[in-house]
Structure formats: C-alpha cells, structure tokens
Short mmCIF file of C-alpha atoms in Angstrom, two decimals:
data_model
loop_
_atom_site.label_atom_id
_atom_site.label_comp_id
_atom_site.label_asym_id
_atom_site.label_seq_id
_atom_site.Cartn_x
_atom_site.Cartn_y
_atom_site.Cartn_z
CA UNK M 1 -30.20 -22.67 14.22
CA UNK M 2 -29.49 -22.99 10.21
CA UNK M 3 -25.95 -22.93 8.95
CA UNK M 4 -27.05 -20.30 7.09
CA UNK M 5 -28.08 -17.95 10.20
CA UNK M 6 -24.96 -19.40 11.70
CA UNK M 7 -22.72 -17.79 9.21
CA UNK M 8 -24.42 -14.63 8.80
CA UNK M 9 -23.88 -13.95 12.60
CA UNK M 10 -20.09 -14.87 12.54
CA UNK M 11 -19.85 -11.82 9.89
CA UNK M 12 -17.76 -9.22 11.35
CA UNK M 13 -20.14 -6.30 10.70
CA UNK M 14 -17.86 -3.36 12.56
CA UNK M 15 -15.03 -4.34 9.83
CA UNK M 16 -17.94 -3.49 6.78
CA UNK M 17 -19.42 -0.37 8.77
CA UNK M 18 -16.13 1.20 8.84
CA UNK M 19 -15.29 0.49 5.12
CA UNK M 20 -18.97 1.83 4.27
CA UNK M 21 -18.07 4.95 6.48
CA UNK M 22 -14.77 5.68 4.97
CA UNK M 23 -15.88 4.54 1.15
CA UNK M 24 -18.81 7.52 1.85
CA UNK M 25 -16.36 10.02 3.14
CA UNK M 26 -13.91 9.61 0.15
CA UNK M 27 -16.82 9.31 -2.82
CA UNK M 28 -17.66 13.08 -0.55
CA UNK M 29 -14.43 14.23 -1.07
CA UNK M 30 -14.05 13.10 -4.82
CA UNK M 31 -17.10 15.58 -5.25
CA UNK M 32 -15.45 18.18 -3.43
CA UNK M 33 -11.93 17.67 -5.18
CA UNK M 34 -13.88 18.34 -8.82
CA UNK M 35 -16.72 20.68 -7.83
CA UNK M 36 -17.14 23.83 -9.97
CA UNK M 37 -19.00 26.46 -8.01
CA UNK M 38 -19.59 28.40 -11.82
CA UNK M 39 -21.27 25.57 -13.61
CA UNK M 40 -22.23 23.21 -10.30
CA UNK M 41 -23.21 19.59 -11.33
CA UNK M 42 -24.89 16.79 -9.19
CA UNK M 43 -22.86 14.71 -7.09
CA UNK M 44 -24.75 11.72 -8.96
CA UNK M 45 -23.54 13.29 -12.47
CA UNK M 46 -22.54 10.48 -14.19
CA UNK M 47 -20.22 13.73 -16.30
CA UNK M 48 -17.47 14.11 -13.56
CA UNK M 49 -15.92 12.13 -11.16
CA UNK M 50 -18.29 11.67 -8.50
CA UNK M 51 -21.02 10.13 -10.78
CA UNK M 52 -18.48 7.82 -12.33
CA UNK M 53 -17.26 6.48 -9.39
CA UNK M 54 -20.71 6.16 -8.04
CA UNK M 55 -20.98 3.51 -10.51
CA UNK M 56 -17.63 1.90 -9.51
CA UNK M 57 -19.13 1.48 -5.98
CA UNK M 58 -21.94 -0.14 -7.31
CA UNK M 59 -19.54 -2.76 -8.90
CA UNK M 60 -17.71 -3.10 -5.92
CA UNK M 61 -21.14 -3.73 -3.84
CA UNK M 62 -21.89 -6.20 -6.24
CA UNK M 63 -17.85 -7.94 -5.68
CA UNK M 64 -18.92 -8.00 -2.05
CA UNK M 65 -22.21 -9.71 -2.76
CA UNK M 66 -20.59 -12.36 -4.90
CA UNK M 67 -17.90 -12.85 -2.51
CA UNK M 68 -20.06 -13.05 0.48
CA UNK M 69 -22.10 -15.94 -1.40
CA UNK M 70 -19.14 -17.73 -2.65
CA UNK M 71 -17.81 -20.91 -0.63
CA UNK M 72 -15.25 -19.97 1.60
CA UNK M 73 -13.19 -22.66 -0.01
CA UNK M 74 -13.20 -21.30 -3.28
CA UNK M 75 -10.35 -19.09 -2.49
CA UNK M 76 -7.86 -21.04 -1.31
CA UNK M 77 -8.61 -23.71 -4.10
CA UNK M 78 -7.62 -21.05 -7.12
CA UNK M 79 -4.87 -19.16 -5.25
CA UNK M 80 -2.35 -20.32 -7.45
CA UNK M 81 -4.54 -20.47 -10.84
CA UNK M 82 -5.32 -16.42 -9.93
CA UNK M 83 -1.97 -15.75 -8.94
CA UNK M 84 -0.49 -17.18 -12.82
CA UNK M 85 -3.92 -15.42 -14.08
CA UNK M 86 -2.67 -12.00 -13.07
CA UNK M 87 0.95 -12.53 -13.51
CA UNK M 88 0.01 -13.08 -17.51
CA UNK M 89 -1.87 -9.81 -17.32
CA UNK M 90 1.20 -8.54 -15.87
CA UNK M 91 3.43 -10.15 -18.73
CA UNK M 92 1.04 -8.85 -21.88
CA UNK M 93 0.33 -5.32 -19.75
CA UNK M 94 3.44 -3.71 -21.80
CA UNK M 95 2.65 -4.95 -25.19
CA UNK M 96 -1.00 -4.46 -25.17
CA UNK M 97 -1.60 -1.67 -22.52
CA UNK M 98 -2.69 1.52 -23.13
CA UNK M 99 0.22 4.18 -21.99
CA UNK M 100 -0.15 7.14 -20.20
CA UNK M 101 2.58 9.54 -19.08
CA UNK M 102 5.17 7.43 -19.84
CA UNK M 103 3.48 4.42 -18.18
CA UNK M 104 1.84 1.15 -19.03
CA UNK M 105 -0.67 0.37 -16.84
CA UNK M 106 -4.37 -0.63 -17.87
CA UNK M 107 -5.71 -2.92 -20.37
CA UNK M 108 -9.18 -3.70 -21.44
CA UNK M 109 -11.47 -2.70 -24.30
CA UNK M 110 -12.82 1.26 -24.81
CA UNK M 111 -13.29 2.76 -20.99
CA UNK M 112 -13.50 -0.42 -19.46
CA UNK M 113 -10.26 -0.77 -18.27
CA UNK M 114 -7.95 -2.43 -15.63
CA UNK M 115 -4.75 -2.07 -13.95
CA UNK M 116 -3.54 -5.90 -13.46
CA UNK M 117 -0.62 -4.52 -10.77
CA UNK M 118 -3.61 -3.21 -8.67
CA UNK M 119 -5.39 -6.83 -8.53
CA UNK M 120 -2.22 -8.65 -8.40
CA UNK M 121 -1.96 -7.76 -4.42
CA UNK M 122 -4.91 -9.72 -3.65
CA UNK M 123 -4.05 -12.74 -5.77
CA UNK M 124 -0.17 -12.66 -4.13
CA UNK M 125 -2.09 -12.20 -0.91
CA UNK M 126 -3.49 -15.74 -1.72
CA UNK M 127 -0.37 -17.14 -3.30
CA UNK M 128 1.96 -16.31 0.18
CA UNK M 129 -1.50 -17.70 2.38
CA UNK M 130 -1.37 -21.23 0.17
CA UNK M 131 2.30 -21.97 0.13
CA UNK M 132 2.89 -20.53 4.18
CA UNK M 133 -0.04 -22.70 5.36
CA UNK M 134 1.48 -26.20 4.58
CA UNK M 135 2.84 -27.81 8.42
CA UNK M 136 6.70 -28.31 6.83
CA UNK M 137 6.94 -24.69 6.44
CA UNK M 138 9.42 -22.63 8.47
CA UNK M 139 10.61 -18.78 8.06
CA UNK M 140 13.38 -19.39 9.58
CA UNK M 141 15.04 -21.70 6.68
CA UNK M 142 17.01 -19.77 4.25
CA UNK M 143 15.29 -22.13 1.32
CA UNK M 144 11.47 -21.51 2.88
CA UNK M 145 13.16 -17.79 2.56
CA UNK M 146 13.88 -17.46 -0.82
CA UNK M 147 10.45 -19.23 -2.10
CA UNK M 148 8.37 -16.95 -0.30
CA UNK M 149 10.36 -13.67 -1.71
CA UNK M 150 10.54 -15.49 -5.51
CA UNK M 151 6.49 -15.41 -4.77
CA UNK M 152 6.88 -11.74 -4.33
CA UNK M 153 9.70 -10.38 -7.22
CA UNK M 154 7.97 -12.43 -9.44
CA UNK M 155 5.19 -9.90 -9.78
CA UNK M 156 6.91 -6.98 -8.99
CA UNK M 157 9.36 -7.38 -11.74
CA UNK M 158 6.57 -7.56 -14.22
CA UNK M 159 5.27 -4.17 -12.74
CA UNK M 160 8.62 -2.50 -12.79
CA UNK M 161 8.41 -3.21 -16.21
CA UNK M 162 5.46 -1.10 -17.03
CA UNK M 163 7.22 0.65 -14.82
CA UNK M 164 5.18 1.41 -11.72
CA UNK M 165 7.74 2.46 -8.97
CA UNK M 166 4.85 3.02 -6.45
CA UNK M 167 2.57 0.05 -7.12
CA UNK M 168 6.04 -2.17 -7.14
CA UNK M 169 6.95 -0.62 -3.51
CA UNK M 170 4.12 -1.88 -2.47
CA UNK M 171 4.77 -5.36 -2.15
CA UNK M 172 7.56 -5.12 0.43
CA UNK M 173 4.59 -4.89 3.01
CA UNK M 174 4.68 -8.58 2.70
CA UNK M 175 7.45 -8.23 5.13
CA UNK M 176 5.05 -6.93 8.20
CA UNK M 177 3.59 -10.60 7.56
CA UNK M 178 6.77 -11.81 7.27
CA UNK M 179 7.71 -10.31 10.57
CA UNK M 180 4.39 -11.97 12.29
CA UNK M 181 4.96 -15.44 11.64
CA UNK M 182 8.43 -15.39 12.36
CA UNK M 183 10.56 -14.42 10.26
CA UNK M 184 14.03 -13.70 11.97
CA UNK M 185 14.31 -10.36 13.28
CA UNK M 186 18.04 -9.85 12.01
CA UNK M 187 16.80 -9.49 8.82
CA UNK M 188 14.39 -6.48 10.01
CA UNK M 189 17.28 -4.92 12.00
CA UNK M 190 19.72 -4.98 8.59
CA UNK M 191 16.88 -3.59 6.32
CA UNK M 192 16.24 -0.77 8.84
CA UNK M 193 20.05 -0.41 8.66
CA UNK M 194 20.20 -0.09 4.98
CA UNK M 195 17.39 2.61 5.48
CA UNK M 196 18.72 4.93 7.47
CA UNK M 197 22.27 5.10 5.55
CA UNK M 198 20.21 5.19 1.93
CA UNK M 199 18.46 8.33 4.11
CA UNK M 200 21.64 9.41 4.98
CA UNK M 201 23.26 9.33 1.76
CA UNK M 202 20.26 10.65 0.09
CA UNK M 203 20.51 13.59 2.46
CA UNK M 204 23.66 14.50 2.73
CA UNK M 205 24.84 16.41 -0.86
CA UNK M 206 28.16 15.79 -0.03
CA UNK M 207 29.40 11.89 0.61
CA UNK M 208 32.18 12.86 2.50
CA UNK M 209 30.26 13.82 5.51
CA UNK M 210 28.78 10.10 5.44
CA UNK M 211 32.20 9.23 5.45
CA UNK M 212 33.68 11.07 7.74
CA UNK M 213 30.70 10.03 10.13
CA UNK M 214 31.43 6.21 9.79
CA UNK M 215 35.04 6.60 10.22
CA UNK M 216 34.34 8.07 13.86
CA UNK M 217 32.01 5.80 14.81
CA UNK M 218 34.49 3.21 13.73
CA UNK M 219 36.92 4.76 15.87
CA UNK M 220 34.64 5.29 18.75
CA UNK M 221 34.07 1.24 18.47
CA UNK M 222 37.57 0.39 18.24
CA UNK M 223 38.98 2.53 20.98
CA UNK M 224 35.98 0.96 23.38
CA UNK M 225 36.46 -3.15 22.24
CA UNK M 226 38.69 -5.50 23.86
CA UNK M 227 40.02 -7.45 21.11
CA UNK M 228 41.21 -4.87 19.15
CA UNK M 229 42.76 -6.65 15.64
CA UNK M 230 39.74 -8.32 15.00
CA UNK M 231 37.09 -4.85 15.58
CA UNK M 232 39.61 -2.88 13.76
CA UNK M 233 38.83 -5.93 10.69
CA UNK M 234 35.42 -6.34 11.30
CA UNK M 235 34.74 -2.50 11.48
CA UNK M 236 36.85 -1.52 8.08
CA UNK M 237 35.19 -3.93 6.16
CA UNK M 238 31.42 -2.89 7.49
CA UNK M 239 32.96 0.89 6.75
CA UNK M 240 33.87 -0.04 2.98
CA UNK M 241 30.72 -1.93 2.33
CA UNK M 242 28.35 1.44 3.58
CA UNK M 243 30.59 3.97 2.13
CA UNK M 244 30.82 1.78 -1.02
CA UNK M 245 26.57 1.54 -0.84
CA UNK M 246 26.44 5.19 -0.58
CA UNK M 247 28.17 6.11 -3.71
CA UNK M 248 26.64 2.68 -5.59
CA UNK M 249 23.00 4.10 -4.26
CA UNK M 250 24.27 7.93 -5.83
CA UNK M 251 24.49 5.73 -8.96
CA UNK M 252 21.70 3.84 -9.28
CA UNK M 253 19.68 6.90 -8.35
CA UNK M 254 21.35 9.18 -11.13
CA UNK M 255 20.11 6.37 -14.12
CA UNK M 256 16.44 6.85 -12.50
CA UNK M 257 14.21 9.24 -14.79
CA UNK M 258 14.39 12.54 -14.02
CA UNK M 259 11.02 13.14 -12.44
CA UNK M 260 12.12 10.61 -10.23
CA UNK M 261 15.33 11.93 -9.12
CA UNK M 262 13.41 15.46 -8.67
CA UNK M 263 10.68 13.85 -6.32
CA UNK M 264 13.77 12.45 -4.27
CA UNK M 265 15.70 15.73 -3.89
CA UNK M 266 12.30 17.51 -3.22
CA UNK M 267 11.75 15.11 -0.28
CA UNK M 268 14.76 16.74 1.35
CA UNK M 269 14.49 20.07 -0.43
CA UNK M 270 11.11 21.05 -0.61
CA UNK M 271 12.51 24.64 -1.93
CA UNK M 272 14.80 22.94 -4.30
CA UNK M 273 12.27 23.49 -7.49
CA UNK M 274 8.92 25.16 -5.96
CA UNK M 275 7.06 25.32 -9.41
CA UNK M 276 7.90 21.90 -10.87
CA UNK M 277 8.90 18.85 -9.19
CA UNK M 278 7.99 20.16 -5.58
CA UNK M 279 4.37 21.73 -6.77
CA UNK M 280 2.62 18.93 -5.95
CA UNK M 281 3.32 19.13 -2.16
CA UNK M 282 4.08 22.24 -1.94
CA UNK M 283 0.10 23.19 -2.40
CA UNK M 284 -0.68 19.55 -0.53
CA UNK M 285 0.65 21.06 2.20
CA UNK M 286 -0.44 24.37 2.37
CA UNK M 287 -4.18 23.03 1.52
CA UNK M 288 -3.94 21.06 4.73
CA UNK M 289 -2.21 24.13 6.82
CA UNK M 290 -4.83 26.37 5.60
CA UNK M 291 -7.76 24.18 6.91
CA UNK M 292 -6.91 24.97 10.55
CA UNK M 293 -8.52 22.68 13.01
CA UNK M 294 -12.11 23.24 12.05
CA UNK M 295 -11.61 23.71 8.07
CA UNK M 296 -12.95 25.94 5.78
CA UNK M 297 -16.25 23.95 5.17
CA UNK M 298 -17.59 21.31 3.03
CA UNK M 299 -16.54 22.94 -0.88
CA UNK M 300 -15.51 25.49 0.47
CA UNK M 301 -11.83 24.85 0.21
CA UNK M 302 -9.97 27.65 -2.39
CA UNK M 303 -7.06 25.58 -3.24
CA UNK M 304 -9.46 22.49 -4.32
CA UNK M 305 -11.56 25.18 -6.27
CA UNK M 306 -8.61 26.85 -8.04
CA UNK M 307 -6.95 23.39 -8.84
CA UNK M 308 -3.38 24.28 -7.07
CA UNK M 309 -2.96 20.51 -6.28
CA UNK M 310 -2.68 17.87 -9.34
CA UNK M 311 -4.31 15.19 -9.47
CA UNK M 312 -6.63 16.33 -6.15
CA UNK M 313 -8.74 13.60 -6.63
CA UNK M 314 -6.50 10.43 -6.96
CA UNK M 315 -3.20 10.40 -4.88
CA UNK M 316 -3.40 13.74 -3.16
CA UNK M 317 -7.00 13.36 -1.64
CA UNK M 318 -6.20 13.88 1.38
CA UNK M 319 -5.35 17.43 0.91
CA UNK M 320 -9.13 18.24 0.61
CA UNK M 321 -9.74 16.61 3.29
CA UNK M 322 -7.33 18.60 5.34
CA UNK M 323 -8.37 21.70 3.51
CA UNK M 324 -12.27 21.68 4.12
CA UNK M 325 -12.59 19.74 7.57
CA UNK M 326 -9.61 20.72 8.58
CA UNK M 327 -7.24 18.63 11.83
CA UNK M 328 -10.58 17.71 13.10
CA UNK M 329 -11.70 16.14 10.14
CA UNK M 330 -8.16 14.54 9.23
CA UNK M 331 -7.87 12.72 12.68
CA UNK M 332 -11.45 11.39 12.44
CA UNK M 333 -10.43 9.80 9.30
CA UNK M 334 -7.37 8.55 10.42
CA UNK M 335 -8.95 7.63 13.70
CA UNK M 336 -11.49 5.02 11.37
CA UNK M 337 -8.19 4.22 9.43
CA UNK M 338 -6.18 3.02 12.49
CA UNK M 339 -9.77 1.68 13.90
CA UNK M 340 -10.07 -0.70 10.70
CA UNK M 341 -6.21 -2.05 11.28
CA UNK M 342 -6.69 -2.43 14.47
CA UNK M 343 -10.03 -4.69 13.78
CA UNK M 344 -7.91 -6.65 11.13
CA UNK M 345 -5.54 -7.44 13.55
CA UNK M 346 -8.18 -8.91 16.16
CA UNK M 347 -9.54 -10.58 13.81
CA UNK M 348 -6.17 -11.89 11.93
CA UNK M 349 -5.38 -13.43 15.62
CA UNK M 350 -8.32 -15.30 15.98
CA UNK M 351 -7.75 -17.39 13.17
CA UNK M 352 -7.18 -21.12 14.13
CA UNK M 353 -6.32 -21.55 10.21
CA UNK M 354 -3.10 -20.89 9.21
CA UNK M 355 -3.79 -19.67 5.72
CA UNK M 356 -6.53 -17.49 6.86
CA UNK M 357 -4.28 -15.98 9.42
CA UNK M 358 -1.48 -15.47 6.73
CA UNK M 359 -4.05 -14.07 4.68
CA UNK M 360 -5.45 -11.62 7.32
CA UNK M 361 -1.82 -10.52 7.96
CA UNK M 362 -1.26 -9.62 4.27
CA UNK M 363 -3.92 -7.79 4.06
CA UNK M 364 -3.41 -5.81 7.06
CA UNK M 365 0.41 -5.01 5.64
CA UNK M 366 -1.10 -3.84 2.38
CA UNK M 367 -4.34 -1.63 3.68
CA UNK M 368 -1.72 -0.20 5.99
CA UNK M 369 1.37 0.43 3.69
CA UNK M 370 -1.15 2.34 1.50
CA UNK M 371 -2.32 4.17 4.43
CA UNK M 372 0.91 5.40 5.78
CA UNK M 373 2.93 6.18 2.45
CA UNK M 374 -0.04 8.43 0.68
CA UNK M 375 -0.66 10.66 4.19
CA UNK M 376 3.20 10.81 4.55
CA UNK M 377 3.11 11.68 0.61
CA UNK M 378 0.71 14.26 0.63
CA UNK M 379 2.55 16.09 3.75
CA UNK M 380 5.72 16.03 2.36
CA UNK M 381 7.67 13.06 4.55
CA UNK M 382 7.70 10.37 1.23
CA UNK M 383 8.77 11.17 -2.26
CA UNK M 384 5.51 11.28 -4.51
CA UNK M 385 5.30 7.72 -6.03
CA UNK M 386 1.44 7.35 -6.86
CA UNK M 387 0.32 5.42 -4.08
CA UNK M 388 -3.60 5.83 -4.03
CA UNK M 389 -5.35 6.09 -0.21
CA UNK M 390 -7.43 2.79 0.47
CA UNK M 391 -11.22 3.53 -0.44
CA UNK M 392 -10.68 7.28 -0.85
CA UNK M 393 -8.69 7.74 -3.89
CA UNK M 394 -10.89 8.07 -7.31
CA UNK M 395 -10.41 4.91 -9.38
CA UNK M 396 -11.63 1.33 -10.14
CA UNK M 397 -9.08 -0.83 -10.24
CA UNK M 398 -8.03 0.29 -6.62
CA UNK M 399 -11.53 0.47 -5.33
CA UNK M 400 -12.39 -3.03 -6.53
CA UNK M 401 -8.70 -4.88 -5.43
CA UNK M 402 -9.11 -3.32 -2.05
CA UNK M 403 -12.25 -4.41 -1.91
CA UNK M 404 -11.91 -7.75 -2.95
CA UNK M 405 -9.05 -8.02 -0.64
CA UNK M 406 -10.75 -7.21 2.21
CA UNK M 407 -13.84 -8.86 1.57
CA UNK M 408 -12.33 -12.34 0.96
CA UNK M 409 -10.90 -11.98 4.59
CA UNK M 410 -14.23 -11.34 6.07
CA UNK M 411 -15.27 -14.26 4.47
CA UNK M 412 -12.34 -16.77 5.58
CA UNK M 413 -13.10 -14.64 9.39
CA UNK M 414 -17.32 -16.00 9.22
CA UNK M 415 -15.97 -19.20 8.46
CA UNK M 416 -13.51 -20.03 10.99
CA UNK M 417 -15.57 -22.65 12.73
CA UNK M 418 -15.66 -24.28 9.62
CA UNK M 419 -11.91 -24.08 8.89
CA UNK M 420 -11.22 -25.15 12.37
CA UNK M 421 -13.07 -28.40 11.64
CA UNK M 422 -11.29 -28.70 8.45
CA UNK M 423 -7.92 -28.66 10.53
CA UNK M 424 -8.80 -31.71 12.70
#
C-alpha cells in the first residue's frame, strides 16, 4: 500500500461529516435568520447573508484542502513564528482597526477583513502544544505554571485592549487542558470557589446577606473543630478575604461600561430593563419557547421574520433554530455538537504524541467553551458577551479559525503513526 493511501485511510472521516452536517445546518439557518418573505431572494444571493457566507465556506473548503496537503510537520515547526505573527496583529489591531460599536476588532483592506483575536486561538493552541510537549515539563511546578498562563495573558491582554470581553473569556478554556494533563486539582477547586461567591455577590443586591452567610458558616465550623484558636484564625481571615472580594468585585464591576454592567444585572434580573439591556434575551427566549417541540417550520418562524432578536444571525442563532425546528430540532443539533466533542476526545486520547494530544485537548476546550457559553447566552443562563456558536454563527473570521483549528488536528490525528516513529 502507498503512503499516500496509507494516510488518506487514517483520516478521521466521522469528525469532517459532522462538521459538514452542522456547517449545512447553520449556512440553513443564516438564510432563515435574514429571509424576507415580501421581497424573497435566493439562498445563493451573493446580496444577503446567506450568499456571502456561501463564499466564506468556499474559503474555508479551500483552508481544509491546503491543510490536508500540508506536511503534518509544518505546524509544529511555525507554532511560535504564528503565535508572535498574530500577537503583532493583536498589538497594531487598535491603531489601525476599523471600530465598530465602540470596538476594535478587524483589520484588512475594503471588505476583506479579519479579526486577529478570532485566529489567535488556533495559533495559542499551537504555542501551549510546542512548549507542553518538551519531556522536562511538569504542571505541577509553580514556574512550568506561570509560563504556560504568560502564554495565555499575553494575548488576551492585547484583546482586552480592543476590548473584546467575550473573545478574551475565551481563553480560560485552556484550563480544561490544563486540567487533562495534570494540572493540580486545588487550583480547579479555588477557581470554582471564587465562582460561586462572585455569583453570590453578583446576586445578592445587598452585601450584607453574603456576610451574614459567611459569618454562620464560620460559626458552624468553629463550634464543630477540635482545635478551636487556630479555626477561629484560619476561618476570620478566609471570612475577611471573601467579604473583602465581594465588595472589591462590586467595584471593579461598577468601572465596567455600562452595557456591561446592564448585561450582568439582566443575567439575574431578566425584568430589570425588558426593552434595553434585557431585549436581546428576552425575544431569544421566547423565539425558542414559541417553537414547541416540533417548531413552526423551516422560515416560518415570526420572531426571525419581524426581527425581535438582534443580531439573529451572528451570536443569537440559535434562537431560529429553536424557533423553526423547535426542541426536536435544538437537541439534534446539540446531539451532533456533543457527538463532535465526544469524537475529539477519542481521538485526543489516542495520540502517542504529546503535542498532538495537547493540541487535541485545546481544541476540544475551545469548540466546547464556545458551545456551552452561546446556548447558555441565548437562553438567558450567561450575560451576553458576543461569543459566536462554532460553524453556525454568520462570519469569516470565526468560520475560518474554527476551521483551521480543527482541521490541523485531523491532520496531526492521520499522522500519528508517523509521529509515533518520530518519538522513538
């Protein structure tokens, strides 16, 4: 048998037919989300949405064509010179970008444009695989620690900058890699902590509830321990520093911009402001309710068609999903959702490279950070932070990164014999 037939078999062809399923079934719903039942257009109108992002596909066929011919070294080799590629974009993006809404986020020349935060996943993606696959590295040293992270703020402080809260929030889904190859779990069990009180504090409009709450589990600790001096010590000072974070987080949250601090209140108060801040999920949410289990039909749905929901065809796609093929239609799509993860992960454990496996793992963390955030976004359980839903959402830069991160994983995955040879 040729190498050639040899690598072509190793090609994990369930992981591309459920990207081609689910890239058909959002370039649908992009039709759907713009469709004009007065002045109808093609679907292949090159005028609205649909046609242009047609034409985006095509682009990101032809990414997956040049990948898929590409030696599988090629990508490890210039992990680092694409990770300092991007990072200038990054750097320049806020002098040279073209702003929108308050925001700095594309460069390029006419309509050919590019959002460098978008791509930067992939090439940070390669940057963590590169430095984690040396034999000397460990996880579990503070110093191994802090050079992974500086990998990761490095970018997202250049992306704050533009700013992009939801493209910046993505990066901490490094830390489901993290987790994988052994990071300590302490550190999981304190960020969950830290969580749940910035919830809590969130929540709660009055601190002194929070307060009052840690004080009696404080008590409640003390009366139960044995050595009671050094509880009472331990648990006053762990009471100070969360009651101290609450009213630091109350801060920090008041200098945010004050669409921001709306979307955060509206997460816990949907009826807080029903026509402004909370309009966006408030019609999300009743275009998925109104769906029912079998939906209203394909462009068919009346909020899509009276343009309740903003931005229908980028962040909030989902809702015309929900709307048109109703819980039927939602949990077939999340079914192939969960289906690819699940076939990332399978394929993330067979690796016998470690910078492959690394790889794998980042972008599993990634594809399924997006995943989770824009459904809970769109149904009201996450603040709106413009988080678009992996090869659904209308838009090039997104189509193309996820693409190319994908892609370069099912290349490193056909490869692993050779890889494994490279090891010994």
């Amino acid at each position: 048998m040729r190498q050639d037939d040899l690598y072509i078999n190793k090609i994990d062809w369930i992981t591309i037919a459920i990207y081609a399923v689910l890239l058909l079934i959002g370039w649908f719903n992009i039709y759907a989300a713009v469709y004009d039942e007065q002045f109808p257009k093609s679907i292949f109108d090159l005028s609205i949405n649909s046609g242009q992002q047609l034409v985006r596909i095509g682009v990101a066929v032809l990414i997956i064509l040049l990948i898929m011919v590409a030696d599988y070294r090629l990508f490890e080799n210039l992990s680092w010179i694409l990770y300092f590629l991007f990072l200038g974009f990054l750097i320049i993006t806020p002098f040279i970008g073209k702003e929108v809404n308050g925001q700095t986020l594309s460069i390029g020349f006419g309509s050919l444009r590019i959002q460098p935060a978008e791509f930067a996943k992939f090439t940070t993606a390669l940057a963590l695989a590169k430095f984690m696959e040396r034999p000397s590295f460990d996880l579990s040293q503070v110093k191994h620690q802090l050079q992974a992270l500086a990998i990761i703020m490095l970018p997202v402080f250049f992306i704050m900058l533009q700013p992009d809260t939801g493209t910046a929030m993505v990066f901490s889904a490094f830390f489901i890699m993290f987790y994988r190859e052994g990071m300590p779990q302490r550190y999981y069990v304190l960020g969950l902590t830290f969580i749940a009180i910035s919830l809590l504090a969130l929540g709660i409009e009055n601190n002194l509830y929070l307060v009052v709450g840690v004080a009696a589990v404080i008590f409640l600790l003390i009366m139960i321990g044995k050595k009671k001096i050094s509880r009472i010590i331990s648990f006053a000072i762990l009471g100070i520093v969360i009651i101290g974070y609450s009213y630091s987080l109350d801060y920090v949250v008041s200098k945010l911009p004050e669409h921001q601090q709306n979307r955060i209140m509206v997460l816990f108060n949907p009826d807080l402001d029903p026509l402004g801040a909370g309009w966006n999920v408030t019609q999300s949410k009743i275009a998925i309710g109104s769906g029912g289990f079998l939906g209203k039909g394909y462009l068919e749905g009346t909020q899509t068609k009276f343009d309740f929901v903003p931005e229908q065809h980028t962040d909030f796609i989902f809702c015309t999903l929900g709307e048109e093929f109703g819980w039927l239609g939602s949990l077939i799509v999340v079914t192939l959702f969960c289906a690819l993860l699940v076939r990332l992960v399978m394929l993330a454990e067979r690796q016998k490279n470690r910078f492959s496996r690394v790889y794998g793992y980042c972008v599993i963390s990634i594809l399924f950070f997006h995943f989770m955030i824009n459904i809970a976004m769109t149904i009201g359980l996450f603040p709106v932070v413009g988080i678009p839903l992996p090869f659904f959402s209308y838009g090039g830069s997104s189509l193309w990164s996820f693409t190319i991160l994908l892609f370069i994983f099912i290349k490193l995955d056909s490869h692993r014999i050779q890889l494994l040879g490279r090891m010994g």
